[in-house]
Amino acid sequence: MRFSKTLLQTYKEDPADAEAISHKLMIRAGMVRQLAAGLYIYLPLGLRVLEKVNAIIREEMNAIGGQEITMPVLHPAEIWQQTGRWYEIGDEMFRLKDRTKRDMVLGMTHEEVVAWLASREIRSYRDLPQIWYQIQTKLRDEARPKGGVLRTREFLMKDSYSLDLDSEGLNHSYQLHYEAYGKIFQRCGLKYYAVESDPGMMGGAGAHEFMALSQAGEDEVALCEKCGYAANIELANSQPTAPSYPTWDLEEVPTPDSRTIDEVSAYLGIDPRLTIKSLLLMGTEGPILALVRGDQKLHEKKFRRVAGEFRPAHREEVKEYTGVEAGFLGPVGLPPGGKLSVIADVSLRKGIFVAGANREGFHLRGVVPGKHFTAKFADLHVAMPGDFCPTCNSPLRVERAIEIGNIFKLGTKYSLPLRALYLDRQGEEKPIIMGSYGIGPARIIAAALEQSHDKDGIIFPLPLRPFDVHLLPVNLKQEAVRQEAEKFYQTLSEAKIETLFDDREEAPGVKFKDADLIGIPLRLTLSAKTLKENAVEVKVRRTGEVRMIPLDQAFSWVKNWFNSQKKQ
């Protein structure tokens, strides 16, 4: 490809609305252009990288017996209504009506379609197991599309689906995908973790997410270096560090104008870990008092799994159900006869604490859980850096990460409502056991750029490189340089070495800046100076190493360099 003939425009400055490094670099390097919020056009350079990712995905999916199909983006609403997700999913789903006023959906995922297809194609236990996959467009009406290609309204996704006879078969298919995903991400040059996750709207018995560490990520993961424990912060367990507990007797102490944990701790001169944070929440069956330690945050998803749906109580509701203003609420001595259930975090099982006295301007010091109040205990807190690992008791660290893939054990959530059944050996109908597995190719690219760049631009992992070499002649007006560059370009092209030939009549500094920005592994520079030495200057983008290679050895040197990199 000749630079002068390619749809490839680079920019010196970062786009004003870009925050993520990958977003800045993909725009500046001419990989993508934004059409509207969450909608991106892939230009030739970006598309070449995307196709490299898709080729790796296809190879690994085929290796585990996957069969590629293509399913429609437009779905009839009936199949989503049959599984109930039509009613469960909110504004994220694009809904429309066709000309006959029939409800339709733009697919954000394809579980319903796969179950519908299986109900017609699978007859007998002899037809199972199966793995079907596609690389297809998805649509999701994101409320806040941001981060470049990380969170968009239209995106490409590799989704695969396993169809099995029983849970044992599902476990096998799940493990096949788990291992295949590891190979895909390794081949793409990513540093990643497989973490336990919440199945969320997908439902099912279990799930893992594959996370690439990056400050641009919208997820957080808790990690233990010692034993390898890894979990999404939405699911992570931890053992918070314990304070030194004083020997307090139970007594009421004045805390004027002190409502927040910070204010109470400062006024009493105590560690916030010695306080109890009391939150009144309104559940479907009435008010609930949620208790966490003062230094912790209530994890809403964990609490929802224990107590069901809820919302924060309004100020007037706090007064109605507890008789006290918010800020002085506590678990001891609540009004008798009230229908108020109490759920406390496990870190409050033992210890001695300060809590609200249920009287304005006062707190109770010396509160002992189990002695002065009773509660149902559960893990309700958000894991924080420095908490201890639930497996080996070593310190945890919490890192931001980009979700690049996920796998779910769906079970019969979709096969039962859509009648995806098979006849077993005894001729009885049984539901097909399903799994669902997704990868975001664009997210792989973004994660790779987040993890592999420097101040000058992109440093592509070798498997994702859009080209093998960047051929950069200096001053093409010099006939000797032009002829040698053309000859070298033809030699590289005939040898199937993918080459970006910078044939522009630009200043050398502009070309060198663009080469570093685009990040192709090898830059080959030809100039009057190098030709005097009958050589080509080679720069390795990742290391910055520069060397002169004799022209008659350059072609073999390039081939040998790539071969040596593959062995590393």
Coordinates of C-alpha atoms in Angstrom, one line a residue:
M1 CA 0.0 0.0 0.0
R2 CA 1.3 3.4 -1.0
F3 CA 0.7 6.1 1.7
S4 CA -0.1 8.7 -0.9
K5 CA -3.0 6.6 -2.3
T6 CA -4.3 5.3 1.0
L7 CA -7.2 6.7 3.1
L8 CA -4.8 7.5 5.9
Q9 CA -4.7 10.9 7.5
T10 CA -2.8 11.4 10.7
Y11 CA -3.1 14.2 13.3
K12 CA -0.6 15.8 15.5
E13 CA -3.0 16.8 18.3
D14 CA -5.3 14.6 20.4
P15 CA -9.0 15.0 19.7
A16 CA -10.6 17.3 22.2
D17 CA -13.2 14.9 23.4
A18 CA -10.9 11.9 23.8
E19 CA -9.9 10.7 27.3
A20 CA -8.7 7.1 26.8
I21 CA -5.2 6.7 25.3
S22 CA -6.5 4.1 22.8
H23 CA -9.2 6.6 21.6
K24 CA -6.6 9.3 21.1
L25 CA -4.2 7.0 19.2
M26 CA -6.8 5.4 17.0
I27 CA -8.1 8.8 15.8
R28 CA -4.6 10.3 15.4
A29 CA -3.2 7.3 13.6
G30 CA -6.0 7.3 11.1
M31 CA -7.6 4.0 12.2
V32 CA -11.1 5.2 12.9
R33 CA -13.3 8.2 12.5
Q34 CA -16.4 9.1 14.7
L35 CA -19.6 9.5 12.8
A36 CA -21.7 10.2 15.9
A37 CA -21.7 9.4 19.6
G38 CA -20.8 5.7 19.8
L39 CA -20.6 5.2 16.1
Y40 CA -17.3 4.6 14.4
I41 CA -16.0 4.1 10.8
Y42 CA -13.1 1.8 10.4
L43 CA -10.6 3.2 7.9
P44 CA -8.2 0.9 6.0
L45 CA -5.5 0.8 8.7
G46 CA -8.0 0.1 11.5
L47 CA -9.8 -2.5 9.4
R48 CA -6.5 -4.4 8.7
V49 CA -5.9 -4.6 12.5
L50 CA -9.5 -5.7 13.1
E51 CA -9.2 -8.4 10.5
K52 CA -6.0 -9.7 12.2
V53 CA -7.9 -10.0 15.4
N54 CA -10.9 -11.8 13.7
A55 CA -8.5 -14.2 12.0
I56 CA -7.0 -15.3 15.3
I57 CA -10.5 -15.7 16.8
R58 CA -11.6 -17.8 13.9
E59 CA -8.6 -20.1 14.2
E60 CA -9.1 -20.7 17.9
M61 CA -12.8 -21.2 17.6
N62 CA -12.5 -23.6 14.7
A63 CA -9.9 -25.5 16.8
I64 CA -12.5 -26.4 19.5
G65 CA -15.0 -27.5 16.9
G66 CA -16.9 -24.2 16.4
Q67 CA -19.0 -23.9 13.3
E68 CA -19.4 -20.3 11.9
I69 CA -22.8 -19.1 11.0
T70 CA -24.3 -15.6 10.6
M71 CA -27.5 -14.6 12.3
P72 CA -29.7 -11.5 11.5
V73 CA -29.2 -8.2 13.4
L74 CA -33.0 -7.6 13.2
H75 CA -35.1 -9.9 15.4
P76 CA -38.8 -10.4 15.8
A77 CA -39.8 -9.3 19.3
E78 CA -41.7 -12.5 19.9
I79 CA -38.6 -14.5 20.8
W80 CA -37.5 -11.9 23.2
Q81 CA -40.9 -11.8 24.7
Q82 CA -40.9 -15.6 25.2
T83 CA -37.8 -15.5 27.3
G84 CA -38.9 -12.4 29.2
R85 CA -36.0 -10.2 28.3
W86 CA -38.2 -7.9 26.2
Y87 CA -39.7 -6.8 29.5
E88 CA -36.5 -7.0 31.6
I89 CA -34.1 -5.0 29.5
G90 CA -34.7 -1.2 29.6
D91 CA -33.7 1.6 27.3
E92 CA -30.5 -0.1 26.2
M93 CA -32.4 -2.2 23.7
F94 CA -33.2 -0.7 20.3
R95 CA -36.9 -1.4 19.6
L96 CA -38.8 -0.5 16.4
K97 CA -41.9 -1.5 14.4
D98 CA -41.8 -2.7 10.8
R99 CA -44.3 -1.4 8.2
T100 CA -46.9 -3.9 9.4
K101 CA -46.6 -2.5 12.9
R102 CA -44.9 -5.7 14.1
D103 CA -42.5 -5.2 17.1
M104 CA -38.9 -5.8 16.2
V105 CA -35.5 -5.7 18.0
L106 CA -32.0 -4.7 16.9
G107 CA -30.0 -7.5 18.5
M108 CA -27.7 -6.7 21.3
T109 CA -27.0 -10.4 21.7
H110 CA -28.3 -13.6 20.0
E111 CA -29.3 -16.2 22.7
E112 CA -32.9 -16.1 21.7
V113 CA -32.1 -16.6 18.0
V114 CA -29.8 -19.6 18.8
A115 CA -32.4 -21.2 20.9
W116 CA -35.0 -20.7 18.1
L117 CA -32.6 -22.2 15.6
A118 CA -31.8 -25.1 17.9
S119 CA -35.5 -25.9 18.3
R120 CA -35.7 -26.5 14.6
E121 CA -32.3 -28.1 13.8
I122 CA -31.7 -30.3 16.9
R123 CA -33.8 -33.4 17.1
S124 CA -31.9 -36.2 18.9
Y125 CA -29.2 -36.6 21.5
R126 CA -27.1 -37.8 18.5
D127 CA -27.1 -34.2 17.2
L128 CA -25.3 -32.9 20.3
P129 CA -23.0 -31.4 21.3
Q130 CA -22.7 -28.4 19.0
I131 CA -20.8 -25.1 19.1
W132 CA -22.0 -22.3 16.8
Y133 CA -20.4 -19.0 16.5
Q134 CA -20.5 -15.7 14.5
I135 CA -18.7 -12.4 14.2
Q136 CA -21.6 -10.0 13.8
T137 CA -22.8 -6.5 14.4
K138 CA -24.6 -5.8 17.7
L139 CA -26.4 -2.7 18.8
R140 CA -26.9 -1.3 22.2
D141 CA -28.3 2.2 23.0
E142 CA -25.6 3.2 25.5
A143 CA -26.6 6.1 27.7
R144 CA -23.0 7.4 27.8
P145 CA -20.9 6.1 24.9
K146 CA -17.3 7.0 25.6
G147 CA -13.8 5.7 25.5
G148 CA -13.6 5.5 21.7
V149 CA -14.4 2.0 20.6
L150 CA -14.6 0.7 24.2
R151 CA -18.2 1.7 24.7
T152 CA -20.2 2.2 21.5
R153 CA -23.8 1.9 20.3
E154 CA -22.9 -0.3 17.3
F155 CA -20.1 -2.8 17.7
L156 CA -18.7 -6.0 16.3
M157 CA -18.8 -9.1 18.5
K158 CA -17.7 -12.7 18.3
D159 CA -20.4 -14.6 20.1
S160 CA -20.5 -18.4 20.3
Y161 CA -23.1 -20.8 21.8
S162 CA -22.6 -24.3 23.1
L163 CA -25.5 -26.8 23.0
D164 CA -25.1 -29.8 25.2
L165 CA -27.0 -32.8 26.6
D166 CA -26.4 -32.1 30.3
S167 CA -24.5 -30.0 32.8
E168 CA -21.4 -32.2 32.4
G169 CA -21.3 -31.5 28.7
L170 CA -21.8 -27.7 29.4
N171 CA -18.9 -27.8 31.8
H172 CA -16.7 -29.4 29.1
S173 CA -17.8 -26.8 26.5
Y174 CA -17.2 -24.0 29.0
Q175 CA -13.7 -25.2 29.7
L176 CA -13.0 -25.4 25.9
H177 CA -14.0 -21.8 25.6
Y178 CA -12.1 -20.8 28.7
E179 CA -8.9 -22.2 27.2
A180 CA -9.6 -21.0 23.7
Y181 CA -10.1 -17.4 25.0
G182 CA -6.8 -17.6 26.9
K183 CA -5.0 -18.6 23.6
I184 CA -6.7 -15.8 21.7
F185 CA -5.7 -13.1 24.2
Q186 CA -2.2 -14.4 24.5
R187 CA -1.8 -14.5 20.7
C188 CA -3.1 -10.9 20.6
G189 CA -0.3 -9.9 23.0
L190 CA -2.5 -8.9 25.9
K191 CA -1.9 -9.0 29.6
Y192 CA -5.2 -10.2 31.0
Y193 CA -6.9 -12.0 33.9
A194 CA -9.8 -14.4 33.9
V195 CA -12.1 -13.3 36.8
E196 CA -15.3 -14.5 38.4
S197 CA -18.2 -12.4 37.5
D198 CA -21.9 -11.8 37.9
P199 CA -24.1 -13.3 35.1
G200 CA -26.3 -10.2 35.2
M201 CA -29.0 -10.0 32.5
M202 CA -27.6 -13.2 30.8
G203 CA -28.7 -15.3 33.7
G204 CA -27.4 -18.8 34.3
A205 CA -25.3 -20.7 36.8
G206 CA -21.8 -19.2 36.5
A207 CA -19.7 -16.7 34.5
H208 CA -16.2 -15.5 34.0
E209 CA -14.9 -12.2 32.5
F210 CA -11.5 -11.8 30.8
M211 CA -10.0 -8.5 31.8
A212 CA -7.1 -6.5 30.3
L213 CA -5.6 -4.2 32.9
S214 CA -5.9 -0.5 31.8
Q215 CA -6.7 2.8 33.5
A216 CA -9.2 3.3 30.7
G217 CA -11.3 0.4 31.9
E218 CA -14.7 0.9 33.4
D219 CA -14.5 -2.2 35.5
E220 CA -12.4 -3.0 38.6
V221 CA -10.9 -6.3 39.5
A222 CA -9.6 -7.5 42.8
L223 CA -6.4 -9.5 42.4
C224 CA -4.2 -11.6 44.7
E225 CA -0.6 -12.0 43.6
K226 CA 0.1 -14.9 45.9
C227 CA -2.7 -17.4 45.1
G228 CA -4.0 -16.0 41.9
Y229 CA -7.5 -15.1 43.2
A230 CA -9.2 -12.8 40.8
A231 CA -12.7 -11.5 40.7
N232 CA -14.7 -8.6 39.3
I233 CA -15.2 -6.0 42.1
E234 CA -19.0 -6.7 41.7
L235 CA -18.4 -10.2 43.0
A236 CA -15.1 -10.0 44.9
N237 CA -14.9 -11.2 48.5
S238 CA -12.4 -9.8 50.9
Q239 CA -11.5 -9.7 54.5
P240 CA -11.1 -6.0 55.6
T241 CA -8.3 -5.1 57.9
A242 CA -9.4 -5.0 61.5
P243 CA -8.8 -2.1 63.8
S244 CA -7.6 -2.3 67.4
Y245 CA -10.8 -2.4 69.5
P246 CA -10.9 -0.2 72.7
T247 CA -12.5 -1.5 75.9
W248 CA -15.5 0.7 75.8
D249 CA -18.7 0.3 77.9
L250 CA -22.0 1.1 76.2
E251 CA -22.7 4.8 76.7
E252 CA -24.4 7.6 74.9
V253 CA -22.0 10.4 73.9
P254 CA -22.9 13.8 72.5
T255 CA -21.9 14.4 68.8
P256 CA -23.4 17.9 68.0
D257 CA -23.4 18.8 64.3
S258 CA -21.7 15.5 63.5
R259 CA -23.7 13.4 61.1
T260 CA -21.3 11.8 58.6
I261 CA -18.7 9.1 59.5
D262 CA -15.9 11.6 58.9
E263 CA -17.5 14.2 61.1
V264 CA -18.2 11.7 64.0
S265 CA -14.7 10.1 63.7
A266 CA -13.1 13.5 63.8
Y267 CA -15.2 14.7 66.7
L268 CA -14.6 11.6 68.8
G269 CA -11.0 11.2 67.7
I270 CA -11.4 7.6 66.5
D271 CA -10.6 5.4 63.6
P272 CA -13.5 5.3 61.1
R273 CA -13.2 1.5 61.1
L274 CA -14.6 1.7 64.7
T275 CA -17.9 3.1 63.4
I276 CA -21.0 1.6 62.0
K277 CA -22.7 3.2 58.9
S278 CA -26.5 2.7 59.0
L279 CA -28.4 3.0 55.8
L280 CA -32.2 2.8 55.6
L281 CA -33.3 1.2 52.3
M282 CA -36.8 0.4 51.0
G283 CA -37.2 -3.2 49.8
T284 CA -40.2 -4.8 48.1
E285 CA -41.5 -6.0 51.4
G286 CA -40.7 -3.0 53.6
P287 CA -37.8 -1.1 55.1
I288 CA -34.4 -2.7 55.6
L289 CA -31.5 -1.3 57.8
A290 CA -28.2 -2.1 56.0
L291 CA -25.1 -1.9 58.2
V292 CA -21.5 -1.6 57.0
R293 CA -18.3 -0.5 58.7
G294 CA -17.7 3.2 58.6
D295 CA -14.7 3.0 56.2
Q296 CA -16.6 0.8 53.7
K297 CA -19.1 1.3 50.9
L298 CA -22.3 -0.8 50.5
H299 CA -22.0 -2.9 47.4
E300 CA -25.5 -2.5 45.8
K301 CA -25.3 -5.7 43.7
K302 CA -24.2 -7.8 46.6
F303 CA -27.0 -6.3 48.7
R304 CA -29.5 -7.0 46.0
R305 CA -28.6 -10.6 45.8
V306 CA -29.3 -10.9 49.6
A307 CA -32.3 -8.6 49.9
G308 CA -33.9 -8.3 46.5
E309 CA -34.7 -5.0 44.8
F310 CA -34.4 -1.8 46.9
R311 CA -34.0 1.9 46.8
P312 CA -32.7 4.5 49.3
A313 CA -35.3 5.7 51.8
H314 CA -36.4 9.3 51.5
R315 CA -35.7 11.6 54.4
E316 CA -39.4 11.5 55.5
E317 CA -39.3 7.7 55.4
V318 CA -36.3 7.6 57.6
K319 CA -38.2 9.7 60.2
E320 CA -41.4 7.6 59.8
Y321 CA -39.8 4.2 60.3
T322 CA -37.1 5.0 62.9
G323 CA -38.2 8.2 64.6
V324 CA -34.9 9.9 64.0
E325 CA -33.3 12.1 61.4
A326 CA -30.8 10.6 59.0
G327 CA -27.2 10.9 60.4
F328 CA -28.0 9.6 63.9
L329 CA -29.6 6.3 62.9
G330 CA -28.3 3.2 64.5
P331 CA -29.2 -0.5 65.1
V332 CA -29.6 -0.3 68.9
G333 CA -32.9 0.6 70.5
L334 CA -34.9 1.1 67.3
P335 CA -38.6 1.8 67.9
P336 CA -40.3 -1.4 69.1
G337 CA -42.9 -3.1 67.0
G338 CA -41.5 -1.8 63.7
K339 CA -41.2 -4.1 60.8
L340 CA -37.5 -3.3 60.2
S341 CA -35.1 -6.1 59.1
V342 CA -31.4 -5.6 59.7
I343 CA -28.7 -6.9 57.4
A344 CA -25.1 -6.3 58.4
D345 CA -21.7 -6.8 56.7
V346 CA -19.6 -9.8 57.9
S347 CA -16.9 -7.4 59.1
L348 CA -19.3 -6.4 61.9
R349 CA -19.7 -9.9 63.3
K350 CA -17.0 -9.1 66.0
G351 CA -15.8 -6.0 67.6
I352 CA -16.9 -2.9 69.5
F353 CA -18.2 0.1 67.6
V354 CA -19.7 3.6 67.6
A355 CA -23.2 3.8 66.0
G356 CA -26.0 6.3 65.8
A357 CA -28.0 6.5 69.1
N358 CA -31.4 7.1 67.3
R359 CA -31.4 10.5 69.0
E360 CA -30.4 13.7 67.2
G361 CA -27.0 15.0 68.3
F362 CA -25.9 11.7 70.0
H363 CA -24.1 8.4 69.2
L364 CA -23.6 5.2 71.1
R365 CA -20.1 4.2 72.0
G366 CA -19.4 0.5 72.9
V367 CA -21.9 -1.2 70.6
V368 CA -21.2 -4.9 70.4
P369 CA -23.0 -6.8 67.6
G370 CA -24.9 -9.9 68.8
K371 CA -25.1 -8.4 72.3
H372 CA -26.8 -5.0 71.6
F373 CA -28.5 -5.8 68.3
T374 CA -29.1 -8.8 66.1
A375 CA -28.8 -8.9 62.4
K376 CA -28.5 -11.2 59.4
F377 CA -24.8 -11.2 58.3
A378 CA -23.7 -11.2 54.7
D379 CA -20.8 -10.0 52.5
L380 CA -22.1 -6.5 51.6
H381 CA -18.9 -4.4 51.3
V382 CA -16.9 -3.3 48.2
A383 CA -13.5 -5.0 48.2
M384 CA -10.7 -2.3 48.6
P385 CA -7.0 -2.3 48.1
G386 CA -5.3 -3.6 51.2
D387 CA -8.1 -5.9 52.2
F388 CA -7.1 -9.5 52.6
C389 CA -7.6 -12.3 50.0
P390 CA -10.5 -14.6 51.0
T391 CA -8.5 -17.6 49.8
C392 CA -5.0 -17.2 51.2
N393 CA -5.3 -14.1 53.4
S394 CA -2.7 -12.1 51.5
P395 CA -3.2 -8.4 50.6
L396 CA -5.4 -7.7 47.6
R397 CA -4.9 -5.0 45.0
V398 CA -7.7 -3.5 43.0
E399 CA -7.0 -2.5 39.4
R400 CA -9.1 -0.9 36.6
A401 CA -9.6 -3.1 33.6
I402 CA -11.2 -3.4 30.2
E403 CA -13.6 -6.4 29.7
I404 CA -12.4 -8.1 26.5
G405 CA -14.5 -11.3 26.8
N406 CA -17.0 -13.1 28.9
I407 CA -18.4 -16.7 29.2
F408 CA -21.7 -17.7 30.7
K409 CA -23.3 -21.0 31.8
L410 CA -26.8 -20.4 30.6
G411 CA -28.3 -23.8 31.4
T412 CA -32.0 -23.9 30.2
K413 CA -32.8 -20.2 30.6
Y414 CA -33.4 -19.9 26.9
S415 CA -34.0 -23.4 25.7
L416 CA -37.1 -24.0 27.9
P417 CA -39.2 -21.0 26.8
L418 CA -38.2 -21.4 23.2
R419 CA -38.8 -25.2 23.2
A420 CA -35.2 -26.1 22.2
L421 CA -35.5 -29.7 23.1
Y422 CA -34.0 -33.1 22.1
L423 CA -35.1 -36.7 22.5
D424 CA -32.8 -38.7 24.8
R425 CA -31.9 -42.4 24.5
Q426 CA -35.3 -43.3 26.1
G427 CA -37.2 -41.1 23.6
E428 CA -38.0 -38.5 26.3
E429 CA -37.9 -34.8 25.6
K430 CA -35.1 -32.9 27.4
P431 CA -34.1 -29.2 27.2
I432 CA -30.8 -28.4 25.5
I433 CA -28.2 -27.1 28.0
M434 CA -26.7 -23.9 26.6
G435 CA -23.6 -21.7 27.2
S436 CA -22.9 -18.3 25.8
Y437 CA -19.4 -16.8 25.1
G438 CA -18.5 -13.3 23.8
I439 CA -15.4 -11.5 22.7
G440 CA -15.2 -7.8 21.6
P441 CA -12.6 -7.6 18.7
A442 CA -12.5 -3.8 18.9
R443 CA -12.0 -4.0 22.7
I444 CA -9.0 -6.3 22.0
I445 CA -7.5 -3.6 19.8
A446 CA -8.2 -0.8 22.3
A447 CA -6.7 -2.9 25.2
A448 CA -3.6 -3.7 23.1
L449 CA -3.1 0.0 22.5
E450 CA -3.7 0.9 26.1
Q451 CA -1.0 -1.6 27.1
S452 CA 1.4 -1.1 24.3
H453 CA 2.3 2.5 23.4
D454 CA 4.8 5.2 24.3
K455 CA 4.9 9.0 24.1
D456 CA 5.3 8.9 20.4
G457 CA 2.4 6.6 19.5
I458 CA 1.3 3.0 19.0
I459 CA 3.6 0.0 19.5
F460 CA 1.6 -2.8 17.9
P461 CA 1.9 -6.3 19.3
L462 CA 3.3 -8.3 16.4
P463 CA 0.2 -10.5 15.8
L464 CA -2.0 -7.3 15.4
R465 CA 0.3 -5.3 13.2
P466 CA -1.4 -3.7 10.2
F467 CA 1.8 -4.1 8.2
D468 CA 5.1 -5.9 8.7
V469 CA 7.3 -3.0 7.7
H470 CA 7.1 0.8 7.1
L471 CA 9.3 1.6 4.1
L472 CA 10.3 5.3 4.4
P473 CA 12.4 6.8 1.6
V474 CA 13.8 10.3 2.3
N475 CA 13.6 12.8 -0.5
L476 CA 12.0 10.9 -3.4
K477 CA 13.0 13.7 -5.8
Q478 CA 16.5 12.1 -5.8
E479 CA 16.3 9.6 -8.6
A480 CA 18.6 7.1 -6.9
V481 CA 16.5 7.1 -3.7
R482 CA 13.2 6.8 -5.7
Q483 CA 14.5 3.9 -7.9
E484 CA 15.9 1.9 -4.9
A485 CA 12.7 2.5 -2.9
E486 CA 10.5 1.2 -5.7
K487 CA 12.8 -1.8 -6.3
F488 CA 12.8 -2.6 -2.6
Y489 CA 9.0 -2.2 -2.3
Q490 CA 8.5 -4.6 -5.2
T491 CA 10.9 -7.2 -3.6
L492 CA 9.1 -7.0 -0.2
S493 CA 5.6 -7.2 -1.9
E494 CA 6.5 -10.2 -4.0
A495 CA 7.8 -11.9 -0.9
K496 CA 4.4 -11.4 0.8
I497 CA 5.9 -9.0 3.3
E498 CA 3.1 -6.5 4.0
T499 CA 4.6 -3.1 3.5
L500 CA 3.3 0.5 4.0
F501 CA 5.3 2.5 1.4
D502 CA 5.5 6.1 2.5
D503 CA 5.8 7.6 -1.0
R504 CA 4.7 11.1 0.1
E505 CA 6.8 14.1 -0.7
E506 CA 6.8 15.2 2.9
A507 CA 9.7 16.4 5.1
P508 CA 11.6 13.6 6.8
G509 CA 10.5 14.8 10.2
V510 CA 6.8 14.5 9.3
K511 CA 7.4 11.0 7.9
F512 CA 9.3 9.8 11.0
K513 CA 6.7 11.2 13.3
D514 CA 3.9 9.4 11.4
A515 CA 5.9 6.2 11.5
D516 CA 6.3 6.3 15.3
L517 CA 2.6 7.2 15.7
I518 CA 1.3 4.4 13.5
G519 CA 3.6 1.9 15.2
I520 CA 4.5 -0.7 12.6
P521 CA 7.1 -3.1 14.0
L522 CA 10.0 -2.2 11.6
R523 CA 10.8 1.1 9.9
L524 CA 13.1 0.8 6.9
T525 CA 14.6 4.1 5.9
L526 CA 16.3 4.8 2.5
S527 CA 18.2 8.0 1.9
A528 CA 21.1 9.4 -0.1
K529 CA 23.2 8.9 3.1
T530 CA 22.2 5.2 3.5
L531 CA 22.7 4.5 -0.2
K532 CA 26.2 5.9 0.0
E533 CA 26.8 3.0 2.4
N534 CA 24.8 0.7 0.2
A535 CA 22.6 0.1 3.2
V536 CA 19.1 0.6 4.7
E537 CA 18.5 2.0 8.2
V538 CA 16.3 -0.3 10.3
K539 CA 14.5 0.9 13.4
V540 CA 12.7 -1.5 15.7
R541 CA 9.6 0.4 16.9
R542 CA 9.3 -1.4 20.3
T543 CA 12.9 -1.0 21.4
G544 CA 14.0 2.0 19.4
E545 CA 17.0 0.1 18.3
V546 CA 18.5 1.5 15.1
R547 CA 21.0 -0.3 12.8
M548 CA 22.4 -0.2 9.3
I549 CA 21.8 -3.3 7.2
P550 CA 23.5 -3.9 3.8
L551 CA 20.9 -3.6 1.0
D552 CA 21.6 -7.0 -0.3
Q553 CA 21.0 -8.5 3.1
A554 CA 18.0 -6.4 4.1
F555 CA 15.3 -8.7 2.8
S556 CA 16.7 -11.8 4.5
W557 CA 17.3 -9.7 7.7
V558 CA 13.6 -8.7 7.9
K559 CA 12.4 -12.3 7.4
N560 CA 14.9 -13.6 10.0
W561 CA 13.8 -10.9 12.5
F562 CA 10.2 -11.8 12.3
N563 CA 11.0 -15.5 12.6
S564 CA 13.1 -14.8 15.7
Q565 CA 10.2 -12.8 17.3
K566 CA 7.8 -15.6 16.8
K567 CA 10.0 -17.9 18.8
Q568 CA 10.1 -15.5 21.8

